[in-house]
């Protein structure tokens, strides 16, 4: 759709979840082991993919290693920012009892959703997404490389601002999502 004098007045935001981390942790973990796993996850090797990337005016990338490695693999010039980091996962209790990694993660995300989590809760994450979107408000086209949970919050904030686009219930690693605003 062309605007005044034939100029395209649309704004585009492309969102890419970092490439998948090769994680082979299957054993059950106590709270200390889970927190050690969470810290080491960011250092893991990635399953890199070929992704067709548009040429945006600006590229913003989470400062976490897996997002930075994704941007570097794609040979992008970018600005890194802590506003795009993932919500940190942590054990909800200190215990020697062992649970699956997925149990620890699911419980952490449930507490986050209910705003009962120590550290950053859902309201805090939404504020961070709003702060980031306010920062890029005037940029015509932007590529963002971030993380699953944060992307879901960011997309909700984009929709509140009138952006449209196709999304998945959970952002998939290495998949490019396209949102636009007229």
CSV table of C-alpha atoms in Angstrom, one decimal:
chain,number,residue,atom,x,y,z
A,1,UNK,CA,0.0,0.0,0.0
A,2,UNK,CA,1.5,3.3,-1.0
A,3,UNK,CA,1.1,6.4,1.1
A,4,UNK,CA,1.7,10.1,0.3
A,5,UNK,CA,3.6,10.7,-2.9
A,6,UNK,CA,4.0,7.0,-3.5
A,7,UNK,CA,6.1,6.3,-0.4
A,8,UNK,CA,5.4,3.1,1.5
A,9,UNK,CA,4.2,4.1,5.0
A,10,UNK,CA,4.3,0.6,6.4
A,11,UNK,CA,6.5,-0.4,9.3
A,12,UNK,CA,8.0,-3.9,9.4
A,13,UNK,CA,9.3,-5.8,12.3
A,14,UNK,CA,10.9,-9.2,11.7
A,15,UNK,CA,11.5,-11.5,14.7
A,16,UNK,CA,13.8,-14.5,14.7
A,17,UNK,CA,14.2,-16.8,17.6
A,18,UNK,CA,17.8,-17.8,18.0
A,19,UNK,CA,18.9,-21.1,16.5
A,20,UNK,CA,18.2,-24.2,18.5
A,21,UNK,CA,20.8,-25.2,21.1
A,22,UNK,CA,22.1,-28.7,20.9
A,23,UNK,CA,21.1,-29.9,24.4
A,24,UNK,CA,21.3,-33.6,25.2
A,25,UNK,CA,20.5,-33.3,28.9
A,26,UNK,CA,18.1,-36.2,29.7
A,27,UNK,CA,18.9,-37.0,33.3
A,28,UNK,CA,16.9,-35.8,36.3
A,29,UNK,CA,18.4,-32.8,38.1
A,30,UNK,CA,18.3,-31.5,41.6
A,31,UNK,CA,17.9,-27.7,42.1
A,32,UNK,CA,21.7,-27.0,42.0
A,33,UNK,CA,22.2,-29.1,38.9
A,34,UNK,CA,19.3,-27.4,37.2
A,35,UNK,CA,20.7,-24.0,37.8
A,36,UNK,CA,24.1,-25.1,36.6
A,37,UNK,CA,22.5,-26.5,33.4
A,38,UNK,CA,20.6,-23.2,32.9
A,39,UNK,CA,23.9,-21.2,33.1
A,40,UNK,CA,25.7,-23.6,30.7
A,41,UNK,CA,22.8,-23.7,28.2
A,42,UNK,CA,23.8,-20.3,26.7
A,43,UNK,CA,27.3,-21.7,25.8
A,44,UNK,CA,25.9,-24.7,23.9
A,45,UNK,CA,26.5,-25.4,20.2
A,46,UNK,CA,23.8,-24.3,17.9
A,47,UNK,CA,21.9,-26.1,15.1
A,48,UNK,CA,22.5,-23.4,12.4
A,49,UNK,CA,20.0,-23.0,9.5
A,50,UNK,CA,19.8,-21.1,6.3
A,51,UNK,CA,17.3,-18.3,6.8
A,52,UNK,CA,16.3,-15.7,4.2
A,53,UNK,CA,16.8,-12.4,6.0
A,54,UNK,CA,15.3,-9.2,4.7
A,55,UNK,CA,17.5,-6.0,4.7
A,56,UNK,CA,16.1,-4.0,7.6
A,57,UNK,CA,17.1,-0.5,8.6
A,58,UNK,CA,18.3,-1.8,12.0
A,59,UNK,CA,19.1,-5.2,13.6
A,60,UNK,CA,18.8,-5.7,17.4
A,61,UNK,CA,20.1,-8.8,19.1
A,62,UNK,CA,19.8,-10.1,22.7
A,63,UNK,CA,23.2,-9.9,24.5
A,64,UNK,CA,23.0,-13.6,25.3
A,65,UNK,CA,25.5,-15.8,23.5
A,66,UNK,CA,23.0,-18.0,21.6
A,67,UNK,CA,21.4,-15.0,20.0
A,68,UNK,CA,24.7,-13.3,19.2
A,69,UNK,CA,26.0,-16.6,17.7
A,70,UNK,CA,22.8,-16.7,15.5
A,71,UNK,CA,23.4,-13.1,14.3
A,72,UNK,CA,27.1,-13.8,13.6
A,73,UNK,CA,26.3,-17.0,11.6
A,74,UNK,CA,23.9,-14.9,9.5
A,75,UNK,CA,26.6,-12.3,9.0
A,76,UNK,CA,24.5,-9.4,10.3
A,77,UNK,CA,25.6,-6.0,11.5
A,78,UNK,CA,23.7,-5.5,14.7
A,79,UNK,CA,23.3,-3.7,18.0
A,80,UNK,CA,23.1,-5.9,21.1
A,81,UNK,CA,20.8,-5.0,23.9
A,82,UNK,CA,19.9,-6.5,27.3
A,83,UNK,CA,16.3,-5.5,26.7
A,84,UNK,CA,15.9,-8.6,24.4
A,85,UNK,CA,17.3,-11.2,26.9
A,86,UNK,CA,15.4,-14.2,27.9
A,87,UNK,CA,13.6,-14.5,31.2
A,88,UNK,CA,16.1,-16.3,33.4
A,89,UNK,CA,15.0,-19.8,34.6
A,90,UNK,CA,15.8,-20.7,38.1
A,91,UNK,CA,14.8,-23.5,40.6
A,92,UNK,CA,11.7,-22.7,42.5
A,93,UNK,CA,13.1,-24.4,45.6
A,94,UNK,CA,16.4,-25.7,46.9
A,95,UNK,CA,16.3,-29.4,47.1
A,96,UNK,CA,18.3,-32.6,46.5
A,97,UNK,CA,15.2,-34.2,45.0
A,98,UNK,CA,15.7,-34.8,41.3
A,99,UNK,CA,13.2,-33.8,38.6
A,100,UNK,CA,13.3,-33.6,34.8
A,101,UNK,CA,14.7,-30.5,33.2
A,102,UNK,CA,11.2,-29.9,31.6
A,103,UNK,CA,9.6,-30.1,35.0
A,104,UNK,CA,11.9,-27.4,36.4
A,105,UNK,CA,11.3,-25.2,33.3
A,106,UNK,CA,7.5,-25.6,33.3
A,107,UNK,CA,7.3,-24.8,37.0
A,108,UNK,CA,9.5,-21.8,36.5
A,109,UNK,CA,7.4,-20.5,33.7
A,110,UNK,CA,4.1,-21.1,35.6
A,111,UNK,CA,5.4,-19.1,38.5
A,112,UNK,CA,6.5,-16.4,36.1
A,113,UNK,CA,3.0,-16.3,34.5
A,114,UNK,CA,1.3,-16.0,37.9
A,115,UNK,CA,3.8,-13.2,38.9
A,116,UNK,CA,5.0,-15.4,41.8
A,117,UNK,CA,8.5,-15.9,40.6
A,118,UNK,CA,11.6,-14.5,42.4
A,119,UNK,CA,13.4,-12.1,40.0
A,120,UNK,CA,11.7,-11.0,36.8
A,121,UNK,CA,8.0,-11.8,36.7
A,122,UNK,CA,5.5,-11.4,33.8
A,123,UNK,CA,4.8,-7.7,34.6
A,124,UNK,CA,8.5,-6.9,34.6
A,125,UNK,CA,9.0,-8.7,31.2
A,126,UNK,CA,6.1,-6.8,29.7
A,127,UNK,CA,7.7,-3.5,30.9
A,128,UNK,CA,11.0,-4.5,29.3
A,129,UNK,CA,9.2,-5.3,26.0
A,130,UNK,CA,7.4,-1.9,26.1
A,131,UNK,CA,10.7,-0.1,26.8
A,132,UNK,CA,12.3,-1.9,23.8
A,133,UNK,CA,9.4,-1.0,21.4
A,134,UNK,CA,9.4,2.6,22.6
A,135,UNK,CA,13.2,2.7,21.7
A,136,UNK,CA,12.6,1.5,18.1
A,137,UNK,CA,9.3,3.4,17.6
A,138,UNK,CA,10.5,5.5,14.7
A,139,UNK,CA,12.5,2.8,12.9
A,140,UNK,CA,10.8,1.8,9.6
A,141,UNK,CA,12.1,-1.8,9.5
A,142,UNK,CA,13.7,-3.8,12.2
A,143,UNK,CA,15.0,-7.3,12.7
A,144,UNK,CA,15.0,-8.7,16.2
A,145,UNK,CA,16.9,-11.8,17.4
A,146,UNK,CA,15.7,-12.9,20.8
A,147,UNK,CA,14.3,-15.8,22.8
A,148,UNK,CA,11.1,-17.8,23.0
A,149,UNK,CA,9.4,-16.5,26.1
A,150,UNK,CA,10.4,-12.9,25.6
A,151,UNK,CA,9.3,-13.1,21.9
A,152,UNK,CA,5.8,-14.2,23.0
A,153,UNK,CA,5.6,-11.1,25.3
A,154,UNK,CA,7.0,-8.8,22.6
A,155,UNK,CA,4.5,-10.1,20.0
A,156,UNK,CA,1.6,-9.3,22.5
A,157,UNK,CA,2.9,-5.8,22.9
A,158,UNK,CA,3.2,-5.4,19.1
A,159,UNK,CA,-0.4,-6.5,18.7
A,160,UNK,CA,-1.5,-4.0,21.3
A,161,UNK,CA,0.1,-1.3,19.1
A,162,UNK,CA,-1.7,-2.4,16.0
A,163,UNK,CA,0.9,-4.6,14.3
A,164,UNK,CA,-0.3,-7.7,12.4
A,165,UNK,CA,1.4,-10.8,11.5
A,166,UNK,CA,1.4,-14.6,11.6
A,167,UNK,CA,2.7,-16.2,14.8
A,168,UNK,CA,3.0,-19.6,16.4
A,169,UNK,CA,1.8,-20.4,19.9
A,170,UNK,CA,5.5,-20.9,20.8
A,171,UNK,CA,8.1,-19.2,18.6
A,172,UNK,CA,10.2,-21.8,16.8
A,173,UNK,CA,14.0,-21.7,16.8
A,174,UNK,CA,15.4,-20.3,13.5
A,175,UNK,CA,11.9,-19.3,12.1
A,176,UNK,CA,11.5,-15.7,10.9
A,177,UNK,CA,8.2,-14.0,11.9
A,178,UNK,CA,7.0,-10.9,10.0
A,179,UNK,CA,4.8,-8.2,11.5
A,180,UNK,CA,3.7,-5.0,9.9
A,181,UNK,CA,1.8,-1.8,10.7
A,182,UNK,CA,0.1,0.5,8.3
